[in-house]
PDB file of N, CA and C in Angstrom:
ATOM      1  N   MET A   1     117.476  49.295 141.549  1.00 82.00           N
ATOM      2  CA  MET A   1     116.903  48.429 140.550  1.00 82.00           C
ATOM      3  C   MET A   1     115.799  47.596 141.196  1.00 82.00           C
ATOM      4  N   ALA A   2     114.598  47.771 140.661  1.00 93.00           N
ATOM      5  CA  ALA A   2     113.469  47.005 141.179  1.00 93.00           C
ATOM      6  C   ALA A   2     112.455  46.776 140.067  1.00 93.00           C
ATOM      7  N   LEU A   3     111.849  45.622 140.094  1.00 95.00           N
ATOM      8  CA  LEU A   3     110.806  45.317 139.133  1.00 95.00           C
ATOM      9  C   LEU A   3     109.621  46.246 139.378  1.00 95.00           C
ATOM     10  N   PHE A   4     109.059  46.788 138.294  1.00 97.00           N
ATOM     11  CA  PHE A   4     107.972  47.762 138.407  1.00 97.00           C
ATOM     12  C   PHE A   4     106.934  47.454 137.332  1.00 97.00           C
ATOM     13  N   PRO A   5     105.688  47.150 137.712  1.00 97.00           N
ATOM     14  CA  PRO A   5     104.668  46.818 136.718  1.00 97.00           C
ATOM     15  C   PRO A   5     103.964  48.064 136.165  1.00 97.00           C
ATOM     16  N   LEU A   6     103.839  48.115 134.854  1.00 98.00           N
ATOM     17  CA  LEU A   6     103.059  49.161 134.188  1.00 98.00           C
ATOM     18  C   LEU A   6     102.039  48.477 133.287  1.00 98.00           C
ATOM     19  N   THR A   7     101.056  49.234 132.834  1.00 98.00           N
ATOM     20  CA  THR A   7     100.112  48.741 131.840  1.00 98.00           C
ATOM     21  C   THR A   7     100.372  49.501 130.558  1.00 98.00           C
ATOM     22  N   SER A   8     100.545  48.779 129.464  1.00 97.00           N
ATOM     23  CA  SER A   8     100.868  49.369 128.173  1.00 97.00           C
ATOM     24  C   SER A   8      99.620  49.461 127.293  1.00 97.00           C
ATOM     25  N   ASN A   9      99.307  50.672 126.858  1.00 97.00           N
ATOM     26  CA  ASN A   9      98.248  50.920 125.881  1.00 97.00           C
ATOM     27  C   ASN A   9      98.962  51.338 124.595  1.00 97.00           C
ATOM     28  N   PHE A  10      99.243  50.350 123.741  1.00 97.00           N
ATOM     29  CA  PHE A  10     100.066  50.568 122.548  1.00 97.00           C
ATOM     30  C   PHE A  10      99.189  51.064 121.399  1.00 97.00           C
ATOM     31  N   GLU A  11      99.589  52.153 120.757  1.00 96.00           N
ATOM     32  CA  GLU A  11      98.818  52.731 119.649  1.00 96.00           C
ATOM     33  C   GLU A  11      98.566  51.682 118.556  1.00 96.00           C
ATOM     34  N   GLY A  12      97.309  51.505 118.197  1.00 95.00           N
ATOM     35  CA  GLY A  12      96.948  50.553 117.164  1.00 95.00           C
ATOM     36  C   GLY A  12      96.652  49.156 117.671  1.00 95.00           C
ATOM     37  N   ASP A  13      96.880  48.912 118.955  1.00 95.00           N
ATOM     38  CA  ASP A  13      96.620  47.601 119.541  1.00 95.00           C
ATOM     39  C   ASP A  13      95.325  47.674 120.342  1.00 95.00           C
ATOM     40  N   PHE A  14      94.574  46.597 120.348  1.00 96.00           N
ATOM     41  CA  PHE A  14      93.328  46.571 121.112  1.00 96.00           C
ATOM     42  C   PHE A  14      93.499  45.882 122.463  1.00 96.00           C
ATOM     43  N   VAL A  15      94.705  45.403 122.742  1.00 95.00           N
ATOM     44  CA  VAL A  15      94.976  44.685 123.984  1.00 95.00           C
ATOM     45  C   VAL A  15      95.833  45.552 124.899  1.00 95.00           C
ATOM     46  N   LEU A  16      95.420  45.691 126.154  1.00 96.00           N
ATOM     47  CA  LEU A  16      96.279  46.317 127.164  1.00 96.00           C
ATOM     48  C   LEU A  16      97.184  45.226 127.710  1.00 96.00           C
ATOM     49  N   GLN A  17      98.466  45.529 127.846  1.00 96.00           N
ATOM     50  CA  GLN A  17      99.447  44.537 128.296  1.00 96.00           C
ATOM     51  C   GLN A  17     100.020  44.923 129.651  1.00 96.00           C
ATOM     52  N   LEU A  18     100.124  43.949 130.549  1.00 97.00           N
ATOM     53  CA  LEU A  18     100.882  44.160 131.777  1.00 97.00           C
ATOM     54  C   LEU A  18     102.352  44.122 131.384  1.00 97.00           C
ATOM     55  N   LEU A  19     103.076  45.149 131.738  1.00 96.00           N
ATOM     56  CA  LEU A  19     104.441  45.325 131.257  1.00 96.00           C
ATOM     57  C   LEU A  19     105.409  45.406 132.441  1.00 96.00           C
ATOM     58  N   PRO A  20     106.143  44.322 132.737  1.00 96.00           N
ATOM     59  CA  PRO A  20     107.125  44.391 133.813  1.00 96.00           C
ATOM     60  C   PRO A  20     108.397  45.085 133.324  1.00 96.00           C
ATOM     61  N   VAL A  21     108.743  46.170 133.963  1.00 97.00           N
ATOM     62  CA  VAL A  21     109.964  46.909 133.621  1.00 97.00           C
ATOM     63  C   VAL A  21     110.777  47.102 134.893  1.00 97.00           C
ATOM     64  N   ASP A  22     111.920  47.694 134.761  1.00 97.00           N
ATOM     65  CA  ASP A  22     112.778  47.981 135.904  1.00 97.00           C
ATOM     66  C   ASP A  22     112.732  49.480 136.182  1.00 97.00           C
ATOM     67  N   THR A  23     112.850  49.850 137.431  1.00 97.00           N
ATOM     68  CA  THR A  23     112.821  51.268 137.793  1.00 97.00           C
ATOM     69  C   THR A  23     113.963  52.052 137.148  1.00 97.00           C
ATOM     70  N   GLU A  24     115.020  51.372 136.731  1.00 97.00           N
ATOM     71  CA  GLU A  24     116.152  52.042 136.089  1.00 97.00           C
ATOM     72  C   GLU A  24     116.033  52.080 134.562  1.00 97.00           C
ATOM     73  N   ASN A  25     114.999  51.462 133.993  1.00 98.00           N
ATOM     74  CA  ASN A  25     114.797  51.510 132.542  1.00 98.00           C
ATOM     75  C   ASN A  25     114.465  52.925 132.092  1.00 98.00           C
ATOM     76  N   THR A  26     114.967  53.298 130.909  1.00 98.00           N
ATOM     77  CA  THR A  26     114.603  54.578 130.305  1.00 98.00           C
ATOM     78  C   THR A  26     113.263  54.409 129.578  1.00 98.00           C
ATOM     79  N   MET A  27     112.665  55.515 129.193  1.00 98.00           N
ATOM     80  CA  MET A  27     111.411  55.445 128.443  1.00 98.00           C
ATOM     81  C   MET A  27     111.619  54.752 127.097  1.00 98.00           C
ATOM     82  N   ASP A  28     112.778  54.900 126.481  1.00 98.00           N
ATOM     83  CA  ASP A  28     113.077  54.173 125.243  1.00 98.00           C
ATOM     84  C   ASP A  28     113.065  52.664 125.496  1.00 98.00           C
ATOM     85  N   GLU A  29     113.610  52.234 126.620  1.00 98.00           N
ATOM     86  CA  GLU A  29     113.614  50.812 126.955  1.00 98.00           C
ATOM     87  C   GLU A  29     112.204  50.316 127.276  1.00 98.00           C
ATOM     88  N   VAL A  30     111.400  51.158 127.909  1.00 98.00           N
ATOM     89  CA  VAL A  30     110.004  50.810 128.184  1.00 98.00           C
ATOM     90  C   VAL A  30     109.253  50.641 126.863  1.00 98.00           C
ATOM     91  N   CYS A  31     109.482  51.557 125.921  1.00 98.00           N
ATOM     92  CA  CYS A  31     108.832  51.458 124.607  1.00 98.00           C
ATOM     93  C   CYS A  31     109.241  50.172 123.889  1.00 98.00           C
ATOM     94  N   ALA A  32     110.508  49.822 123.966  1.00 97.00           N
ATOM     95  CA  ALA A  32     110.987  48.589 123.321  1.00 97.00           C
ATOM     96  C   ALA A  32     110.334  47.358 123.951  1.00 97.00           C
ATOM     97  N   ALA A  33     110.188  47.370 125.270  1.00 97.00           N
ATOM     98  CA  ALA A  33     109.543  46.248 125.955  1.00 97.00           C
ATOM     99  C   ALA A  33     108.076  46.139 125.541  1.00 97.00           C
ATOM    100  N   ALA A  34     107.394  47.269 125.418  1.00 97.00           N
ATOM    101  CA  ALA A  34     105.993  47.272 124.993  1.00 97.00           C
ATOM    102  C   ALA A  34     105.870  46.809 123.543  1.00 97.00           C
ATOM    103  N   ALA A  35     106.787  47.257 122.701  1.00 97.00           N
ATOM    104  CA  ALA A  35     106.757  46.887 121.283  1.00 97.00           C
ATOM    105  C   ALA A  35     106.908  45.378 121.110  1.00 97.00           C
ATOM    106  N   TYR A  36     107.696  44.747 121.954  1.00 96.00           N
ATOM    107  CA  TYR A  36     107.905  43.303 121.873  1.00 96.00           C
ATOM    108  C   TYR A  36     106.578  42.543 121.916  1.00 96.00           C
ATOM    109  N   HIS A  37     105.628  43.047 122.688  1.00 94.00           N
ATOM    110  CA  HIS A  37     104.336  42.374 122.859  1.00 94.00           C
ATOM    111  C   HIS A  37     103.303  42.756 121.806  1.00 94.00           C
ATOM    112  N   SER A  38     103.537  43.822 121.038  1.00 96.00           N
ATOM    113  CA  SER A  38     102.520  44.310 120.099  1.00 96.00           C
ATOM    114  C   SER A  38     102.968  44.310 118.642  1.00 96.00           C
ATOM    115  N   VAL A  39     104.146  44.848 118.366  1.00 96.00           N
ATOM    116  CA  VAL A  39     104.606  44.999 116.978  1.00 96.00           C
ATOM    117  C   VAL A  39     104.933  43.625 116.394  1.00 96.00           C
ATOM    118  N   GLY A  40     104.376  43.381 115.216  1.00 92.00           N
ATOM    119  CA  GLY A  40     104.562  42.097 114.559  1.00 92.00           C
ATOM    120  C   GLY A  40     103.555  41.049 115.007  1.00 92.00           C
ATOM    121  N   ARG A  41     102.726  41.396 115.950  1.00 93.00           N
ATOM    122  CA  ARG A  41     101.670  40.481 116.427  1.00 93.00           C
ATOM    123  C   ARG A  41     100.304  41.052 116.043  1.00 93.00           C
ATOM    124  N   ARG A  42      99.978  42.211 116.588  1.00 96.00           N
ATOM    125  CA  ARG A  42      98.700  42.856 116.278  1.00 96.00           C
ATOM    126  C   ARG A  42      98.885  44.241 115.663  1.00 96.00           C
ATOM    127  N   VAL A  43     100.118  44.728 115.650  1.00 95.00           N
ATOM    128  CA  VAL A  43     100.433  46.062 115.139  1.00 95.00           C
ATOM    129  C   VAL A  43     101.570  45.939 114.127  1.00 95.00           C
ATOM    130  N   LYS A  44     101.410  46.579 112.974  1.00 95.00           N
ATOM    131  CA  LYS A  44     102.483  46.583 111.974  1.00 95.00           C
ATOM    132  C   LYS A  44     103.563  47.581 112.378  1.00 95.00           C
ATOM    133  N   ALA A  45     104.801  47.237 112.043  1.00 94.00           N
ATOM    134  CA  ALA A  45     105.914  48.156 112.270  1.00 94.00           C
ATOM    135  C   ALA A  45     105.733  49.382 111.380  1.00 94.00           C
ATOM    136  N   ARG A  46     106.252  50.503 111.839  1.00 94.00           N
ATOM    137  CA  ARG A  46     106.184  51.737 111.058  1.00 94.00           C
ATOM    138  C   ARG A  46     107.593  52.265 110.819  1.00 94.00           C
ATOM    139  N   PRO A  47     108.217  51.852 109.725  1.00 94.00           N
ATOM    140  CA  PRO A  47     109.549  52.377 109.417  1.00 94.00           C
ATOM    141  C   PRO A  47     109.513  53.903 109.344  1.00 94.00           C
ATOM    142  N   GLY A  48     110.583  54.524 109.803  1.00 94.00           N
ATOM    143  CA  GLY A  48     110.654  55.981 109.790  1.00 94.00           C
ATOM    144  C   GLY A  48     109.989  56.623 110.998  1.00 94.00           C
ATOM    145  N   HIS A  49     109.574  55.816 111.967  1.00 97.00           N
ATOM    146  CA  HIS A  49     108.959  56.318 113.190  1.00 97.00           C
ATOM    147  C   HIS A  49     109.709  55.784 114.405  1.00 97.00           C
ATOM    148  N   ILE A  50     109.622  56.518 115.503  1.00 97.00           N
ATOM    149  CA  ILE A  50     110.143  56.058 116.784  1.00 97.00           C
ATOM    150  C   ILE A  50     108.963  55.927 117.740  1.00 97.00           C
ATOM    151  N   LEU A  51     109.162  55.197 118.808  1.00 98.00           N
ATOM    152  CA  LEU A  51     108.122  55.035 119.815  1.00 98.00           C
ATOM    153  C   LEU A  51     108.373  55.972 120.975  1.00 98.00           C
ATOM    154  N   ARG A  52     107.307  56.560 121.484  1.00 98.00           N
ATOM    155  CA  ARG A  52     107.387  57.458 122.632  1.00 98.00           C
ATOM    156  C   ARG A  52     106.375  57.015 123.674  1.00 98.00           C
ATOM    157  N   ALA A  53     106.685  57.226 124.932  1.00 98.00           N
ATOM    158  CA  ALA A  53     105.808  56.888 126.046  1.00 98.00           C
ATOM    159  C   ALA A  53     105.267  58.174 126.658  1.00 98.00           C
ATOM    160  N   ARG A  54     103.990  58.130 127.007  1.00 97.00           N
ATOM    161  CA  ARG A  54     103.388  59.267 127.710  1.00 97.00           C
ATOM    162  C   ARG A  54     102.394  58.735 128.730  1.00 97.00           C
ATOM    163  N   LYS A  55     102.150  59.551 129.748  1.00 96.00           N
ATOM    164  CA  LYS A  55     101.143  59.172 130.735  1.00 96.00           C
ATOM    165  C   LYS A  55      99.780  59.162 130.067  1.00 96.00           C
ATOM    166  N   GLN A  56      98.908  58.283 130.534  1.00 94.00           N
ATOM    167  CA  GLN A  56      97.560  58.163 129.979  1.00 94.00           C
ATOM    168  C   GLN A  56      96.880  59.529 129.957  1.00 94.00           C
ATOM    169  N   GLY A  57      96.418  59.941 128.778  1.00 92.00           N
ATOM    170  CA  GLY A  57      95.699  61.201 128.629  1.00 92.00           C
ATOM    171  C   GLY A  57      96.573  62.427 128.438  1.00 92.00           C
ATOM    172  N   ALA A  58      97.893  62.283 128.566  1.00 94.00           N
ATOM    173  CA  ALA A  58      98.796  63.425 128.394  1.00 94.00           C
ATOM    174  C   ALA A  58      98.988  63.712 126.908  1.00 94.00           C
ATOM    175  N   SER A  59      99.268  64.965 126.580  1.00 93.00           N
ATOM    176  CA  SER A  59      99.502  65.305 125.175  1.00 93.00           C
ATOM    177  C   SER A  59     100.990  65.241 124.818  1.00 93.00           C
ATOM    178  N   GLU A  60     101.853  65.411 125.789  1.00 96.00           N
ATOM    179  CA  GLU A  60     103.293  65.406 125.549  1.00 96.00           C
ATOM    180  C   GLU A  60     103.922  64.114 126.054  1.00 96.00           C
ATOM    181  N   PRO A  61     104.846  63.548 125.285  1.00 97.00           N
ATOM    182  CA  PRO A  61     105.526  62.332 125.750  1.00 97.00           C
ATOM    183  C   PRO A  61     106.547  62.637 126.838  1.00 97.00           C
ATOM    184  N   LEU A  62     106.895  61.607 127.575  1.00 98.00           N
ATOM    185  CA  LEU A  62     107.948  61.713 128.578  1.00 98.00           C
ATOM    186  C   LEU A  62     109.294  61.763 127.857  1.00 98.00           C
ATOM    187  N   PRO A  63     110.294  62.429 128.439  1.00 98.00           N
ATOM    188  CA  PRO A  63     111.622  62.453 127.813  1.00 98.00           C
ATOM    189  C   PRO A  63     112.158  61.034 127.596  1.00 98.00           C
ATOM    190  N   ARG A  64     112.785  60.813 126.473  1.00 96.00           N
ATOM    191  CA  ARG A  64     113.234  59.474 126.083  1.00 96.00           C
ATOM    192  C   ARG A  64     114.241  58.875 127.056  1.00 96.00           C
ATOM    193  N   MET A  65     115.087  59.686 127.662  1.00 97.00           N
ATOM    194  CA  MET A  65     116.108  59.168 128.574  1.00 97.00           C
ATOM    195  C   MET A  65     115.672  59.204 130.039  1.00 97.00           C
ATOM    196  N   MET A  66     114.434  59.648 130.309  1.00 98.00           N
ATOM    197  CA  MET A  66     113.922  59.644 131.677  1.00 98.00           C
ATOM    198  C   MET A  66     113.775  58.201 132.148  1.00 98.00           C
ATOM    199  N   ARG A  67     114.152  57.958 133.385  1.00 98.00           N
ATOM    200  CA  ARG A  67     114.034  56.619 133.959  1.00 98.00           C
ATOM    201  C   ARG A  67     112.653  56.455 134.607  1.00 98.00           C
ATOM    202  N   VAL A  68     112.209  55.225 134.683  1.00 98.00           N
ATOM    203  CA  VAL A  68     110.905  54.928 135.285  1.00 98.00           C
ATOM    204  C   VAL A  68     110.818  55.527 136.684  1.00 98.00           C
ATOM    205  N   ALA A  69     111.878  55.407 137.465  1.00 96.00           N
ATOM    206  CA  ALA A  69     111.889  55.920 138.836  1.00 96.00           C
ATOM    207  C   ALA A  69     111.702  57.435 138.891  1.00 96.00           C
ATOM    208  N   GLU A  70     112.059  58.135 137.837  1.00 97.00           N
ATOM    209  CA  GLU A  70     111.969  59.603 137.799  1.00 97.00           C
ATOM    210  C   GLU A  70     110.639  60.112 137.246  1.00 97.00           C
ATOM    211  N   ALA A  71     109.839  59.212 136.686  1.00 96.00           N
ATOM    212  CA  ALA A  71     108.642  59.626 135.945  1.00 96.00           C
ATOM    213  C   ALA A  71     107.418  59.866 136.819  1.00 96.00           C
ATOM    214  N   GLY A  72     107.464  59.492 138.081  1.00 95.00           N
ATOM    215  CA  GLY A  72     106.318  59.691 138.959  1.00 95.00           C
ATOM    216  C   GLY A  72     105.161  58.750 138.659  1.00 95.00           C
ATOM    217  N   LEU A  73     105.467  57.613 138.055  1.00 96.00           N
ATOM    218  CA  LEU A  73     104.435  56.632 137.721  1.00 96.00           C
ATOM    219  C   LEU A  73     104.116  55.767 138.941  1.00 96.00           C
ATOM    220  N   LYS A  74     102.870  55.305 138.997  1.00 96.00           N
ATOM    221  CA  LYS A  74     102.443  54.410 140.072  1.00 96.00           C
ATOM    222  C   LYS A  74     102.413  52.977 139.532  1.00 96.00           C
ATOM    223  N   PRO A  75     102.586  51.989 140.403  1.00 97.00           N
ATOM    224  CA  PRO A  75     102.512  50.601 139.941  1.00 97.00           C
ATOM    225  C   PRO A  75     101.195  50.321 139.204  1.00 97.00           C
ATOM    226  N   THR A  76     101.310  49.656 138.088  1.00 97.00           N
ATOM    227  CA  THR A  76     100.225  49.276 137.167  1.00 97.00           C
ATOM    228  C   THR A  76      99.566  50.466 136.481  1.00 97.00           C
ATOM    229  N   GLU A  77     100.125  51.665 136.608  1.00 97.00           N
ATOM    230  CA  GLU A  77      99.576  52.827 135.897  1.00 97.00           C
ATOM    231  C   GLU A  77      99.651  52.573 134.389  1.00 97.00           C
ATOM    232  N   CYS A  78      98.651  53.045 133.679  1.00 97.00           N
ATOM    233  CA  CYS A  78      98.592  52.851 132.235  1.00 97.00           C
ATOM    234  C   CYS A  78      99.384  53.956 131.537  1.00 97.00           C
ATOM    235  N   ILE A  79     100.294  53.537 130.674  1.00 98.00           N
ATOM    236  CA  ILE A  79     101.027  54.481 129.843  1.00 98.00           C
ATOM    237  C   ILE A  79     100.660  54.222 128.387  1.00 98.00           C
ATOM    238  N   GLU A  80     100.672  55.266 127.593  1.00 98.00           N
ATOM    239  CA  GLU A  80     100.384  55.153 126.170  1.00 98.00           C
ATOM    240  C   GLU A  80     101.698  55.111 125.414  1.00 98.00           C
ATOM    241  N   ILE A  81     101.825  54.157 124.517  1.00 98.00           N
ATOM    242  CA  ILE A  81     102.996  54.059 123.649  1.00 98.00           C
ATOM    243  C   ILE A  81     102.526  54.480 122.260  1.00 98.00           C
ATOM    244  N   VAL A  82     103.118  55.562 121.748  1.00 97.00           N
ATOM    245  CA  VAL A  82     102.654  56.136 120.478  1.00 97.00           C
ATOM    246  C   VAL A  82     103.806  56.250 119.486  1.00 97.00           C
ATOM    247  N   TRP A  83     103.434  56.217 118.203  1.00 97.00           N
ATOM    248  CA  TRP A  83     104.409  56.389 117.118  1.00 97.00           C
ATOM    249  C   TRP A  83     104.622  57.881 116.879  1.00 97.00           C
ATOM    250  N   GLU A  84     105.862  58.252 116.622  1.00 96.00           N
ATOM    251  CA  GLU A  84     106.210  59.636 116.298  1.00 96.00           C
ATOM    252  C   GLU A  84     107.158  59.600 115.089  1.00 96.00           C
ATOM    253  N   PRO A  85     106.908  60.454 114.083  1.00 94.00           N
ATOM    254  CA  PRO A  85     107.825  60.471 112.945  1.00 94.00           C
ATOM    255  C   PRO A  85     109.253  60.767 113.390  1.00 94.00           C
ATOM    256  N   GLU A  86     110.197  60.021 112.832  1.00 90.00           N
ATOM    257  CA  GLU A  86     111.612  60.218 113.167  1.00 90.00           C
ATOM    258  C   GLU A  86     112.094  61.517 112.559  1.00 90.00           C
ATOM    259  N   LYS A  87     112.797  62.315 113.358  1.00 84.00           N
ATOM    260  CA  LYS A  87     113.359  63.580 112.865  1.00 84.00           C
ATOM    261  C   LYS A  87     114.655  63.267 112.123  1.00 84.00           C
ATOM    262  N   ARG A  88     114.787  63.827 110.947  1.00 74.00           N
ATOM    263  CA  ARG A  88     115.994  63.563 110.142  1.00 74.00           C
ATOM    264  C   ARG A  88     116.847  64.766 110.021  1.00 74.00           C
TER     265      ARG A  88
END
């Protein structure tokens, strides 16, 4: 367990956020931490959608249960947080 800084580029937000997370956090937890700084402030919530994290410029999101330590991210690397329709 160690503090790990990332940069959050949240879909629909014009502000990049420094996002302190833990190396043991899952991508779902990283998305929740990013949402705290954007949703309800500069970005409207999207019912029926989930948040996914992906490396900057990647087309595929990281697995939701992948931990920060397993993702191969570098300190302060920018990740994109994007909305994805919830599968029913």
